[in-house]
Amino acid sequence: MTIKGKSILLGVSGGIAAYKAAAVCSKLAQAGAKVNVIMTESATKFLAPLTLQTLSRNRVVTDTFDEQDPAVVSHIDLADHADLVLIAPATANVIAKLAHGLADDMLSTTLLATTAPILVAPAMNVHMYAHPAVQANMDLLRRRGVRFLEPGEGQLACGYVGKGRLMEPEEIVAAVQAFFTPDRTLQGKRVLVTAGGTIERLDPVRYLTNDSSGKMGYALAEEARAMGAEVVLVSGPSALPVPAGVELVPVQSAEDMKTAVLDRLPALDLVIKAAAVADYRPEVTADQKIKKKDEVLTLRLVKNPDILQMVGERKQPGQLVIGFAAETENVAGYAMDKLVRKNCDLLVANDVSKDDAGFGTDTNIVTIFDKNGVVEELPVLAKQEVARRILKLAASRMSQPGGGTS
Ligand code: CTP
C-alpha cells in the first residue's frame, strides 16, 4: 500500500526548520498524496506560503477567518477530510497548544477539530526540547495516541549541538508511508494472549479478584490481529469489547485459564501472558452461600498454578513466550528474576505505583527485558502503542534463526 490518494494535512509551524517542510510537502505530493497545508503566522516568516502552494498544488491556509468557499467552514472541512495530520516542524508552542486545547489560530483550531491520527515532528533548541514543560506536554499527547517523530541530534540552527533537529524529510515521508502500510509481520502466526484478572470463588455469590481491567491484553490481541496473526484471547471477566476477528475464550479462575492455555500451547507460535492471575485461591469453594455466623471468619488460601512458568517449562523451539511483571519496587531486579524463573523470552515490566502505568489506565510505562537485560525502555504511551511496540519486537525475534527462544 502507498500514500497515493491519501489526504494529508500538513501543519507547518514557525521555526527555522520550516524550510524543510517544502521538501516534505514536495515528496508527499510526488508520492501521490493529496496535500493540504496550514501554516502558522510565524511559519510564513521563514517560508513563503506560495512555495507550499506550488508544491502541494493546493491553497495554503494561514488565517482562520479567510473563508474562500461559502459552502464550507474551512478548518472543519480540512479537519474532516484528512486521513492523517502531520505537523512538521512542530514548535514547542504548537505542541503546548495541542496538549492544552488552545485554538487561537488556524492550525491549532483545526487540530482540535480533527479526529484523524496525528503525527508530530518536533524541531527546537536542545534545551527547549529537554524542558520539563515540553516533555510533559509530549507525554500528555502520547497518552492520547499522538505519535512523535523524534528529532535527531546534531548541529542546531541556534548554534548548539544536541537533540532538537527536525527529522530529515526523507525519514518523515518514510514514517508517513509506514503509517499507511499495514504491518503484517505476524501473518500466519498463531498467537494466544491472556488478559484481565482471574476470579477465585468463595461461594456462588462471592469471589477474590484484582483490579486488572484487561486493557493491555485486549490491546495486544487487537494489534496482533491487525498484524495478521490468528489470535485467541483467554480472558478473565472484562467489560471491554472483544476485538474484531479475535477468538475469545472466557475464563474465570486461574485453573480455567491454565487449562485453556496449556490445551492450545502445542499449536502456538507466540504466547503473551498479560493476565493478572490470582496467586492464591480459597482452599474450599462453598456450594451454597456462606452464612454469617462468627465474629471472625478465617479464609484458607492455597497457591494457584503458575501458568507462565508451566508454559515456560513446556515451550518448544520456535515458540516465543512473553510474560508481564507488575511491580511496585525494584522493577528491574524482580523482572529479571521472573524472566529467568519462568523461562520467558521477553518480559514486560511496569511499575504499577506510577500514575500512568498499570491497572485500569489507558496508558502504560514499560521496560522490556530479555535474558541479557533491558531491550527497550518505553516512555508513557497509549496501551495500543505499547502493544504495537511489544508485538513488533516479538515479530522481529520470531524472524531470527532459532525463533529467539532461549
Ligand atoms: N502468572 C501466571 N500464573 C500465576 C501468576 C502469574 O501465569 N499464577 C504470570 C502473569 O500472567 C505474568 C507473570 O506471571 O505474565 C508475572 O505475574 P506477577 O503477578 O507479576 O508475578 P508472580 O509470579 O505472581 O510474582 P509476585 O506476585 O510475587 O510478584
Short mmCIF file of C-alpha atoms and ligand atoms in Angstrom, two decimals:
data_model
loop_
_atom_site.label_atom_id
_atom_site.label_comp_id
_atom_site.label_asym_id
_atom_site.label_seq_id
_atom_site.Cartn_x
_atom_site.Cartn_y
_atom_site.Cartn_z
CA MET A 1 0.00 0.00 0.00
CA THR A 2 1.17 3.56 -0.74
CA ILE A 3 0.12 7.03 0.23
CA LYS A 4 -1.31 7.58 -3.23
CA GLY A 5 -4.71 9.22 -2.91
CA LYS A 6 -4.40 9.74 0.84
CA SER A 7 -5.39 13.11 2.16
CA ILE A 8 -2.60 14.52 4.30
CA LEU A 9 -2.96 17.74 6.20
CA LEU A 10 0.50 19.24 6.68
CA GLY A 11 0.77 21.70 9.55
CA VAL A 12 3.85 23.93 9.42
CA SER A 13 4.79 25.98 12.45
CA GLY A 14 7.35 28.71 12.86
CA GLY A 15 10.87 27.50 13.35
CA ILE A 16 13.88 27.70 11.09
CA ALA A 17 13.23 24.06 10.13
CA ALA A 18 10.08 25.29 8.34
CA TYR A 19 12.16 25.39 5.16
CA LYS A 20 12.38 21.59 5.30
CA ALA A 21 8.57 21.45 5.12
CA ALA A 22 8.97 22.31 1.44
CA ALA A 23 10.84 19.04 0.84
CA VAL A 24 8.31 17.09 2.92
CA CYS A 25 5.41 18.65 1.02
CA SER A 26 7.04 18.02 -2.34
CA LYS A 27 7.85 14.37 -1.61
CA LEU A 28 4.35 13.67 -0.28
CA ALA A 29 2.77 15.25 -3.36
CA GLN A 30 5.16 13.37 -5.67
CA ALA A 31 4.15 10.12 -3.99
CA GLY A 32 0.56 10.85 -4.97
CA ALA A 33 -0.83 12.16 -1.69
CA LYS A 34 -3.35 14.96 -1.69
CA VAL A 35 -1.61 17.53 0.49
CA ASN A 36 -3.34 20.46 2.17
CA VAL A 37 -1.15 22.86 4.08
CA ILE A 38 -1.86 25.05 7.08
CA MET A 39 0.91 27.41 8.13
CA THR A 40 1.08 29.39 11.35
CA GLU A 41 1.69 33.10 11.08
CA SER A 42 5.28 32.63 12.29
CA ALA A 43 5.94 29.85 9.77
CA THR A 44 5.25 32.35 7.00
CA LYS A 45 8.21 34.41 8.28
CA PHE A 46 10.53 31.50 7.37
CA LEU A 47 8.87 30.16 4.26
CA ALA A 48 6.58 31.73 1.69
CA PRO A 49 3.10 30.17 1.51
CA LEU A 50 3.46 30.37 -2.26
CA THR A 51 6.25 27.78 -2.07
CA LEU A 52 4.00 25.24 -0.36
CA GLN A 53 1.04 26.20 -2.53
CA THR A 54 3.09 25.49 -5.64
CA LEU A 55 4.46 22.20 -4.30
CA SER A 56 1.13 20.94 -2.92
CA ARG A 57 -0.96 22.39 -5.77
CA ASN A 58 -3.44 23.48 -3.12
CA ARG A 59 -4.21 26.77 -1.48
CA VAL A 60 -2.22 27.25 1.73
CA VAL A 61 -4.31 28.42 4.68
CA THR A 62 -2.97 30.63 7.47
CA ASP A 63 -5.94 32.68 8.60
CA THR A 64 -8.91 31.05 10.36
CA PHE A 65 -11.24 33.70 9.01
CA ASP A 66 -10.06 33.64 5.42
CA GLU A 67 -13.09 31.68 4.23
CA GLN A 68 -12.83 31.33 0.46
CA ASP A 69 -15.63 28.83 -0.07
CA PRO A 70 -19.02 29.84 1.41
CA ALA A 71 -20.20 26.23 1.19
CA VAL A 72 -17.80 25.02 3.93
CA VAL A 73 -16.14 26.15 7.14
CA SER A 74 -12.54 25.67 6.17
CA HIS A 75 -10.98 24.46 9.45
CA ILE A 76 -13.75 21.88 9.86
CA ASP A 77 -13.53 20.89 6.21
CA LEU A 78 -9.74 20.38 6.37
CA ALA A 79 -10.06 18.57 9.71
CA ASP A 80 -12.76 16.23 8.39
CA HIS A 81 -11.07 15.29 5.13
CA ALA A 82 -7.64 14.40 6.48
CA ASP A 83 -6.57 10.75 6.63
CA LEU A 84 -3.54 11.91 8.60
CA VAL A 85 -2.37 15.18 10.11
CA LEU A 86 1.38 15.72 10.03
CA ILE A 87 2.92 18.66 11.89
CA ALA A 88 6.42 19.27 10.56
CA PRO A 89 8.12 21.13 12.02
CA ALA A 90 6.28 21.34 15.34
CA THR A 91 7.48 24.08 17.67
CA ALA A 92 7.25 23.90 21.47
CA ASN A 93 4.38 26.36 21.15
CA VAL A 94 2.23 24.27 18.81
CA ILE A 95 2.87 21.17 20.94
CA ALA A 96 1.78 23.09 24.06
CA LYS A 97 -1.35 24.38 22.34
CA LEU A 98 -2.36 20.90 21.20
CA ALA A 99 -1.69 19.46 24.66
CA HIS A 100 -3.82 22.07 26.37
CA GLY A 101 -6.56 22.53 23.82
CA LEU A 102 -5.82 26.09 22.74
CA ALA A 103 -7.39 27.18 19.48
CA ASP A 104 -6.17 30.65 18.64
CA ASP A 105 -5.07 30.24 15.05
CA MET A 106 -5.92 28.14 12.02
CA LEU A 107 -3.54 25.27 12.80
CA SER A 108 -4.42 24.85 16.49
CA THR A 109 -8.15 25.20 15.74
CA THR A 110 -8.01 22.54 13.03
CA LEU A 111 -6.02 20.24 15.31
CA LEU A 112 -8.83 20.33 17.85
CA ALA A 113 -11.44 19.77 15.17
CA THR A 114 -9.85 16.71 13.60
CA THR A 115 -10.41 13.11 14.54
CA ALA A 116 -7.64 11.96 12.17
CA PRO A 117 -4.45 10.43 13.61
CA ILE A 118 -1.74 12.99 14.31
CA LEU A 119 1.99 12.65 13.66
CA VAL A 120 4.20 15.33 15.19
CA ALA A 121 7.79 16.04 14.14
CA PRO A 122 9.24 18.44 16.73
CA ALA A 123 12.12 20.80 15.99
CA MET A 124 13.56 23.25 18.50
CA ASN A 125 16.57 24.23 20.55
CA VAL A 126 18.09 21.39 22.60
CA HIS A 127 17.25 23.00 25.96
CA MET A 128 13.71 23.79 24.86
CA TYR A 129 13.23 20.18 23.78
CA ALA A 130 14.56 18.87 27.09
CA HIS A 131 12.50 21.35 29.13
CA PRO A 132 10.15 19.53 31.54
CA ALA A 133 7.19 21.55 30.23
CA VAL A 134 7.79 20.39 26.65
CA GLN A 135 8.42 16.80 27.74
CA ALA A 136 5.27 16.82 29.91
CA ASN A 137 3.21 18.14 27.01
CA MET A 138 4.59 15.43 24.75
CA ASP A 139 3.78 12.80 27.38
CA LEU A 140 0.24 14.10 27.63
CA LEU A 141 -0.18 13.89 23.87
CA ARG A 142 1.35 10.40 23.66
CA ARG A 143 -1.23 9.29 26.20
CA ARG A 144 -3.90 10.48 23.81
CA GLY A 145 -2.41 8.47 20.98
CA VAL A 146 -0.46 11.26 19.23
CA ARG A 147 2.72 9.85 17.69
CA PHE A 148 6.02 11.65 17.62
CA LEU A 149 8.81 11.51 15.06
CA GLU A 150 11.77 12.01 17.35
CA PRO A 151 14.10 14.85 16.44
CA GLY A 152 17.66 13.97 15.58
CA GLU A 153 20.86 15.02 17.29
CA GLY A 154 23.32 17.33 15.65
CA GLN A 155 24.20 20.90 14.87
CA LEU A 156 21.19 23.14 15.53
CA ALA A 157 20.48 26.45 13.82
CA CYS A 158 20.84 28.21 17.19
CA GLY A 159 24.49 27.14 17.35
CA TYR A 160 24.01 24.36 19.91
CA VAL A 161 24.74 20.74 19.23
CA GLY A 162 22.17 18.28 20.59
CA LYS A 163 18.70 16.80 20.23
CA GLY A 164 16.15 19.03 18.55
CA ARG A 165 16.85 18.84 14.83
CA LEU A 166 13.83 18.07 12.68
CA MET A 167 13.81 14.52 11.39
CA GLU A 168 15.05 14.55 7.79
CA PRO A 169 12.29 14.99 5.15
CA GLU A 170 13.03 11.54 3.63
CA GLU A 171 12.58 9.91 7.04
CA ILE A 172 9.39 11.87 7.73
CA VAL A 173 7.94 10.74 4.41
CA ALA A 174 9.05 7.16 5.15
CA ALA A 175 7.23 7.35 8.51
CA VAL A 176 4.10 8.56 6.74
CA GLN A 177 4.43 5.69 4.23
CA ALA A 178 4.84 3.25 7.14
CA PHE A 179 1.75 4.69 8.79
CA PHE A 180 -0.33 3.79 5.75
CA THR A 181 1.34 0.44 5.19
CA PRO A 182 -0.19 -2.14 7.45
CA ASP A 183 2.40 -4.17 9.33
CA ARG A 184 1.58 -7.81 8.53
CA THR A 185 4.66 -9.30 10.13
CA LEU A 186 2.59 -11.72 12.22
CA GLN A 187 0.79 -13.11 9.16
CA GLY A 188 0.27 -16.83 9.57
CA LYS A 189 1.35 -16.83 13.23
CA ARG A 190 -0.85 -18.28 15.94
CA VAL A 191 -0.92 -16.04 18.97
CA LEU A 192 -2.52 -16.55 22.37
CA VAL A 193 -2.96 -13.61 24.73
CA THR A 194 -4.21 -13.86 28.29
CA ALA A 195 -5.91 -10.80 29.74
CA GLY A 196 -7.78 -9.46 32.73
CA GLY A 197 -7.85 -10.73 36.26
CA THR A 198 -8.92 -14.18 37.33
CA ILE A 199 -11.70 -14.62 39.87
CA GLU A 200 -11.43 -17.19 42.61
CA ARG A 201 -14.78 -18.22 44.06
CA LEU A 202 -15.55 -18.41 47.78
CA ASP A 203 -19.17 -19.36 47.20
CA PRO A 204 -21.81 -18.87 44.44
CA VAL A 205 -22.02 -15.11 45.08
CA ARG A 206 -18.57 -14.10 46.32
CA TYR A 207 -15.05 -14.19 44.93
CA LEU A 208 -11.50 -12.86 45.23
CA THR A 209 -10.14 -10.87 42.33
CA ASN A 210 -7.90 -7.90 41.47
CA ASP A 211 -8.05 -4.53 39.73
CA SER A 212 -6.95 -5.68 36.26
CA SER A 213 -9.15 -4.13 33.54
CA GLY A 214 -7.81 -6.29 30.71
CA LYS A 215 -6.92 -3.20 28.64
CA MET A 216 -3.30 -4.20 27.98
CA GLY A 217 -4.21 -7.75 26.93
CA TYR A 218 -7.12 -6.62 24.73
CA ALA A 219 -4.85 -4.05 23.05
CA LEU A 220 -2.30 -6.80 22.38
CA ALA A 221 -4.95 -9.09 20.91
CA GLU A 222 -6.29 -6.33 18.67
CA GLU A 223 -2.87 -5.29 17.42
CA ALA A 224 -1.70 -8.88 16.86
CA ARG A 225 -4.81 -9.43 14.74
CA ALA A 226 -4.11 -6.22 12.81
CA MET A 227 -0.58 -7.56 12.15
CA GLY A 228 -2.11 -10.62 10.51
CA ALA A 229 -1.99 -13.18 13.33
CA GLU A 230 -4.65 -15.71 14.22
CA VAL A 231 -5.46 -14.65 17.76
CA VAL A 232 -7.02 -16.38 20.76
CA LEU A 233 -7.78 -14.18 23.74
CA VAL A 234 -8.10 -16.07 27.00
CA SER A 235 -9.69 -13.54 29.29
CA GLY A 236 -10.97 -13.25 32.80
CA PRO A 237 -14.20 -11.24 33.13
CA SER A 238 -13.78 -7.86 31.43
CA ALA A 239 -16.12 -5.09 30.34
CA LEU A 240 -14.12 -4.48 27.16
CA PRO A 241 -15.46 -5.31 23.69
CA VAL A 242 -13.78 -8.29 22.02
CA PRO A 243 -11.59 -7.02 19.14
CA ALA A 244 -12.92 -7.94 15.70
CA GLY A 245 -11.56 -11.20 14.30
CA VAL A 246 -10.23 -12.39 17.67
CA GLU A 247 -11.45 -15.65 19.22
CA LEU A 248 -12.47 -15.09 22.84
CA VAL A 249 -12.12 -17.89 25.38
CA PRO A 250 -13.76 -16.58 28.54
CA VAL A 251 -12.42 -18.00 31.80
CA GLN A 252 -12.90 -17.28 35.47
CA SER A 253 -10.31 -18.93 37.69
CA ALA A 254 -6.57 -19.46 37.32
CA GLU A 255 -7.31 -23.19 36.95
CA ASP A 256 -9.64 -22.48 34.00
CA MET A 257 -7.03 -20.21 32.46
CA LYS A 258 -4.32 -22.85 32.88
CA THR A 259 -6.40 -25.45 31.04
CA ALA A 260 -7.31 -23.01 28.25
CA VAL A 261 -3.68 -22.06 27.72
CA LEU A 262 -1.99 -25.45 28.06
CA ASP A 263 -4.53 -27.19 25.81
CA ARG A 264 -3.69 -24.78 23.00
CA LEU A 265 0.04 -24.41 23.65
CA PRO A 266 1.41 -27.03 21.17
CA ALA A 267 -0.19 -25.19 18.22
CA LEU A 268 1.01 -21.71 19.15
CA ASP A 269 3.86 -19.54 17.87
CA LEU A 270 3.56 -16.81 20.47
CA VAL A 271 2.13 -16.73 23.98
CA ILE A 272 1.66 -13.42 25.78
CA LYS A 273 0.66 -13.63 29.43
CA ALA A 274 -0.76 -10.19 30.19
CA ALA A 275 -3.34 -11.54 32.67
CA ALA A 276 -3.18 -10.71 36.35
CA VAL A 277 -3.54 -14.24 37.66
CA ALA A 278 -4.56 -14.62 41.31
CA ASP A 279 -1.64 -16.17 43.16
CA TYR A 280 -3.96 -17.89 45.66
CA ARG A 281 -7.48 -19.31 45.68
CA PRO A 282 -9.77 -20.33 48.52
CA GLU A 283 -8.96 -23.89 49.60
CA VAL A 284 -12.65 -24.67 49.55
CA THR A 285 -15.35 -23.19 47.34
CA ALA A 286 -18.66 -23.50 49.16
CA ASP A 287 -21.56 -24.91 47.13
CA GLN A 288 -24.02 -22.67 48.95
CA LYS A 289 -23.76 -19.06 50.09
CA ILE A 290 -21.62 -18.84 53.23
CA LYS A 291 -23.86 -17.71 56.09
CA LYS A 292 -22.85 -15.06 58.60
CA LYS A 293 -22.07 -16.72 61.95
CA ASP A 294 -18.95 -15.99 64.00
CA GLU A 295 -17.32 -12.61 64.65
CA VAL A 296 -14.22 -13.67 62.75
CA LEU A 297 -14.12 -15.62 59.52
CA THR A 298 -10.79 -17.10 58.51
CA LEU A 299 -10.21 -17.96 54.87
CA ARG A 300 -7.57 -20.55 53.99
CA LEU A 301 -5.98 -19.91 50.63
CA VAL A 302 -3.88 -22.29 48.59
CA LYS A 303 -1.42 -21.48 45.86
CA ASN A 304 -2.60 -21.36 42.26
CA PRO A 305 -0.61 -22.94 39.46
CA ASP A 306 1.85 -20.56 37.85
CA ILE A 307 0.64 -20.73 34.26
CA LEU A 308 3.52 -18.76 32.79
CA GLN A 309 6.05 -21.00 34.50
CA MET A 310 4.27 -24.09 33.13
CA VAL A 311 4.30 -22.56 29.64
CA GLY A 312 8.00 -21.75 30.06
CA GLU A 313 8.76 -25.36 31.03
CA ARG A 314 6.80 -26.83 28.12
CA LYS A 315 7.73 -24.41 25.36
CA GLN A 316 9.20 -25.89 22.20
CA PRO A 317 11.92 -24.46 19.97
CA GLY A 318 10.38 -21.78 17.76
CA GLN A 319 7.76 -20.78 20.31
CA LEU A 320 8.14 -17.33 21.83
CA VAL A 321 6.83 -16.61 25.34
CA ILE A 322 6.27 -13.14 26.75
CA GLY A 323 5.49 -12.56 30.41
CA PHE A 324 4.43 -9.45 32.27
CA ALA A 325 5.50 -8.27 35.70
CA ALA A 326 3.58 -5.70 37.68
CA GLU A 327 5.86 -4.36 40.38
CA THR A 328 5.86 -1.53 42.89
CA GLU A 329 9.60 -1.56 43.70
CA ASN A 330 12.91 -2.96 42.44
CA VAL A 331 11.34 -3.38 38.98
CA ALA A 332 14.48 -4.49 37.13
CA GLY A 333 15.52 -6.97 39.83
CA TYR A 334 12.13 -8.67 40.11
CA ALA A 335 11.62 -8.58 36.35
CA MET A 336 14.89 -10.38 35.60
CA ASP A 337 14.13 -12.89 38.36
CA LYS A 338 10.71 -13.68 36.82
CA LEU A 339 12.16 -13.88 33.31
CA VAL A 340 14.70 -16.49 34.35
CA ARG A 341 12.43 -18.41 36.76
CA LYS A 342 9.56 -18.63 34.27
CA ASN A 343 11.80 -19.19 31.23
CA CYS A 344 10.28 -16.34 29.17
CA ASP A 345 11.92 -14.92 26.06
CA LEU A 346 10.76 -11.40 26.84
CA LEU A 347 9.39 -9.88 29.98
CA VAL A 348 7.41 -6.65 30.02
CA ALA A 349 7.71 -4.94 33.37
CA ASN A 350 5.75 -2.00 34.64
CA ASP A 351 5.88 -0.06 37.85
CA VAL A 352 2.22 -0.03 38.87
CA SER A 353 2.89 2.55 41.57
CA LYS A 354 3.28 5.18 38.82
CA ASP A 355 0.19 7.23 37.90
CA ASP A 356 0.20 6.43 34.19
CA ALA A 357 1.01 2.74 34.42
CA GLY A 358 -0.77 -0.43 35.30
CA PHE A 359 -4.32 -1.37 36.17
CA GLY A 360 -7.25 0.49 34.65
CA THR A 361 -5.26 3.24 32.92
CA ASP A 362 -5.29 3.82 29.16
CA THR A 363 -1.53 4.25 29.20
CA ASN A 364 1.45 2.26 30.35
CA ILE A 365 5.13 2.84 31.03
CA VAL A 366 7.04 -0.36 30.41
CA THR A 367 10.54 -1.69 30.17
CA ILE A 368 11.10 -4.83 28.13
CA PHE A 369 13.77 -7.31 29.23
CA ASP A 370 15.32 -10.37 27.69
CA LYS A 371 17.87 -12.72 29.20
CA ASN A 372 20.62 -10.16 28.60
CA GLY A 373 18.82 -7.32 30.38
CA VAL A 374 16.96 -4.24 29.15
CA VAL A 375 15.91 -4.39 25.49
CA GLU A 376 13.64 -1.32 25.34
CA GLU A 377 12.60 1.30 27.84
CA LEU A 378 9.42 2.98 26.60
CA PRO A 379 8.04 6.35 27.68
CA VAL A 380 4.42 6.78 28.75
CA LEU A 381 2.38 5.59 25.76
CA ALA A 382 -1.20 4.66 24.98
CA LYS A 383 -1.65 0.91 25.69
CA GLN A 384 -2.39 0.36 21.99
CA GLU A 385 1.02 1.82 21.11
CA VAL A 386 2.72 -0.23 23.86
CA ALA A 387 1.06 -3.30 22.35
CA ARG A 388 2.36 -2.42 18.88
CA ARG A 389 5.92 -1.99 20.17
CA ILE A 390 5.85 -5.30 22.05
CA LEU A 391 4.49 -7.15 19.02
CA LYS A 392 6.99 -5.57 16.63
CA LEU A 393 9.77 -6.76 18.91
CA ALA A 394 8.21 -10.22 19.15
CA ALA A 395 7.85 -10.40 15.36
CA SER A 396 11.50 -9.45 14.86
CA ARG A 397 12.60 -12.09 17.40
CA MET A 398 10.49 -14.74 15.72
CA SER A 399 12.00 -13.97 12.35
CA GLN A 400 15.51 -14.58 13.69
CA PRO A 401 17.04 -18.01 13.19
CA GLY A 402 16.11 -20.18 16.17
CA GLY A 403 12.97 -18.11 16.74
CA GLY A 404 14.56 -16.19 19.58
CA THR A 405 13.71 -18.88 22.10
CA SER A 406 16.09 -19.40 24.95
N1 CTP B 1 1.40 -15.57 36.14
C1 CTP B 1 0.84 -16.77 35.78
N2 CTP B 1 0.29 -17.55 36.75
C2 CTP B 1 0.27 -17.17 38.04
C3 CTP B 1 0.85 -15.94 38.41
C4 CTP B 1 1.41 -15.16 37.42
O1 CTP B 1 0.86 -17.11 34.61
N3 CTP B 1 -0.29 -17.95 38.94
C5 CTP B 1 2.03 -14.76 35.09
C6 CTP B 1 1.36 -13.44 34.80
O2 CTP B 1 0.36 -13.57 33.81
C7 CTP B 1 2.51 -12.57 34.35
C8 CTP B 1 3.69 -13.12 35.14
O3 CTP B 1 3.32 -14.44 35.53
O4 CTP B 1 2.79 -12.74 32.99
C9 CTP B 1 4.08 -12.35 36.36
O5 CTP B 1 2.97 -12.14 37.19
P1 CTP B 1 3.15 -11.45 38.59
O6 CTP B 1 1.81 -11.45 39.29
O7 CTP B 1 3.84 -10.14 38.41
O8 CTP B 1 4.18 -12.43 39.26
P2 CTP B 1 4.10 -13.52 40.35
O9 CTP B 1 4.84 -14.71 39.85
O10 CTP B 1 2.71 -13.75 40.80
O11 CTP B 1 5.00 -12.91 41.49
P3 CTP B 1 4.66 -11.89 42.68
O12 CTP B 1 3.18 -11.90 42.84
O13 CTP B 1 5.41 -12.46 43.81
O14 CTP B 1 5.21 -10.56 42.21
#
